Tab-separated table of C-alpha atoms in Angstrom:
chain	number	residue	atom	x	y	z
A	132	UNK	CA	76.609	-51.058	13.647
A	133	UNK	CA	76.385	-54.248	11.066
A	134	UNK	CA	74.875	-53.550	7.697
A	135	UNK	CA	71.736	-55.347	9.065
A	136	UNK	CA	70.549	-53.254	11.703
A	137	UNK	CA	71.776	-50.457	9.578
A	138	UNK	CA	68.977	-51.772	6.852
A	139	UNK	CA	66.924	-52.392	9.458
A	140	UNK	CA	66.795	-48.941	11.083
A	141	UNK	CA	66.221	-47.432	7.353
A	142	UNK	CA	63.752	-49.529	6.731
A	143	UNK	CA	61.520	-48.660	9.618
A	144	UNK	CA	62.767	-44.753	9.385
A	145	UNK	CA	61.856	-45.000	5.355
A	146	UNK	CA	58.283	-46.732	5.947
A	147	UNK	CA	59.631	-49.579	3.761
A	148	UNK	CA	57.230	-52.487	6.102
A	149	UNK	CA	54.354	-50.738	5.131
A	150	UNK	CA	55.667	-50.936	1.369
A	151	UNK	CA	56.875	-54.601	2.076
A	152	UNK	CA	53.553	-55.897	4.129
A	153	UNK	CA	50.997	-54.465	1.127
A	154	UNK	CA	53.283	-55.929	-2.101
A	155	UNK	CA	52.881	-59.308	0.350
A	156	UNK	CA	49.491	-59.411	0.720
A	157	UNK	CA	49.942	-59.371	4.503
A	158	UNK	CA	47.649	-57.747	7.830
A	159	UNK	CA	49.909	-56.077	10.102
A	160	UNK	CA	48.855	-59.433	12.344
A	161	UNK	CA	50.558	-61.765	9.994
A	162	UNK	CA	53.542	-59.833	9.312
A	163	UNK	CA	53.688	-59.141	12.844
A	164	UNK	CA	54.044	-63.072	13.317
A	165	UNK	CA	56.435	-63.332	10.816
A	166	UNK	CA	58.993	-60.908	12.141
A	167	UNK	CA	58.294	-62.608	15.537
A	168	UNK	CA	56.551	-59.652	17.510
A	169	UNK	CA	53.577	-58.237	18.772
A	170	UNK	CA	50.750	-56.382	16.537
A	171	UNK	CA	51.301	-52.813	18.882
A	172	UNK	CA	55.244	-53.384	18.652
A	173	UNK	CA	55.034	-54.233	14.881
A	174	UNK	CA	52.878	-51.198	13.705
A	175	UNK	CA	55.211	-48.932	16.307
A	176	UNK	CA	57.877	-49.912	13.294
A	177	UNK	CA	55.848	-49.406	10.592
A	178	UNK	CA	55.057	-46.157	11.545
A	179	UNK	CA	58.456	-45.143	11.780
A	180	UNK	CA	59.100	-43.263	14.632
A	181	UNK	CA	60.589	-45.573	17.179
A	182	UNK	CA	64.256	-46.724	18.378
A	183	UNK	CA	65.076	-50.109	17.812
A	184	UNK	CA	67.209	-52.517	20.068
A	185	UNK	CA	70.410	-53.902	17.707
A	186	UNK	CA	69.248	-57.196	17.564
A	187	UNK	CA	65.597	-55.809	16.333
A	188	UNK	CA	66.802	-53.963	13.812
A	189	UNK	CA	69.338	-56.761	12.786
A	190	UNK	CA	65.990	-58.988	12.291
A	191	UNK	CA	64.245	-56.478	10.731
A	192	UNK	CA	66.526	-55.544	8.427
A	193	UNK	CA	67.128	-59.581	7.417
A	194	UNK	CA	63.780	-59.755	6.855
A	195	UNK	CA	63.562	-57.294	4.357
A	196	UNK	CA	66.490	-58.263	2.531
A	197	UNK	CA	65.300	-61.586	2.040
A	198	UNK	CA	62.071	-60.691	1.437
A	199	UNK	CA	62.546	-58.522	-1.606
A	200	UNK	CA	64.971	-60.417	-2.861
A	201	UNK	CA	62.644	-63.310	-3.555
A	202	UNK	CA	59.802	-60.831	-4.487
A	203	UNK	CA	62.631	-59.784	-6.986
A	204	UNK	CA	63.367	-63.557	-8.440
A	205	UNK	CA	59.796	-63.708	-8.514
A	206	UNK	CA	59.213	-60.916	-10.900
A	207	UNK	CA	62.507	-61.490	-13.049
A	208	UNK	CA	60.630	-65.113	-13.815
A	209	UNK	CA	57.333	-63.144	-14.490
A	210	UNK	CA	55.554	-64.418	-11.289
A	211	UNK	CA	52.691	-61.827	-9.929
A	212	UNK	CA	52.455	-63.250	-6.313
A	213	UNK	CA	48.872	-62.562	-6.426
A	214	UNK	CA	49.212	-66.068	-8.850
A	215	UNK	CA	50.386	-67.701	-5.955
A	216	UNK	CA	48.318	-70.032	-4.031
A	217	UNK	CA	49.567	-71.156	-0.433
A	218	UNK	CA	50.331	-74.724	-0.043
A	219	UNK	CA	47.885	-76.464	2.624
A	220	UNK	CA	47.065	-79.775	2.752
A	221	UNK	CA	43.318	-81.002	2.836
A	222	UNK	CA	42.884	-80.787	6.332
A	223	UNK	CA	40.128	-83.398	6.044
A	224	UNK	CA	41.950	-85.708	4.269
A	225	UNK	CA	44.980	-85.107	6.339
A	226	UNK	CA	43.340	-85.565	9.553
A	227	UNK	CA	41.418	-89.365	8.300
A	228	UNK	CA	44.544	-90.369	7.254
């Protein structure tokens, strides 16, 4: 087993998405999206008690690495990402162009 899906598999066992999808601001729909799965299949993992497929937990556990990593530069810098604002062009503007 890689250290990935090892992460993975303790992140799901641990509840850590639930953790990780409310410090992002995230619906289980959008995170769902993210990790490139279904709502049901996604809140199956965040509830912990399921088996995961290598390659699943190998995603998962990417995820979450990378993810709390940045949340981590973020706070080291003194960034709340609550003070964040998504970039989105004016779709109005965009669209007349």
């Amino acid at each position: 087993m890689s250290d990935w899906q090892e992460l993975g598999r303790k992140v799901v066992a641990n509840g850590d998405l639930l953790k990780l999808r409310k410090e992002l601001g995230h619906n289980r729909s959008s995170m769902a999206e993210l990790l490139r799965t279904s709502v049901v299949t996604y809140t199956a993992w965040e509830g912990g008690k399921v088996r995961l497929w290598p390659a699943t937990a190998e995603r998962i556990g990417r995820f979450y690495h990378l993810a709390d990593r940045h949340l981590d530069l973020l706070h080291e810098d003194g960034i709340e990402l609550s003070e964040l604002t998504p970039l989105r062009p004016d779709l109005e503007t965009f669209f007349l162009a």
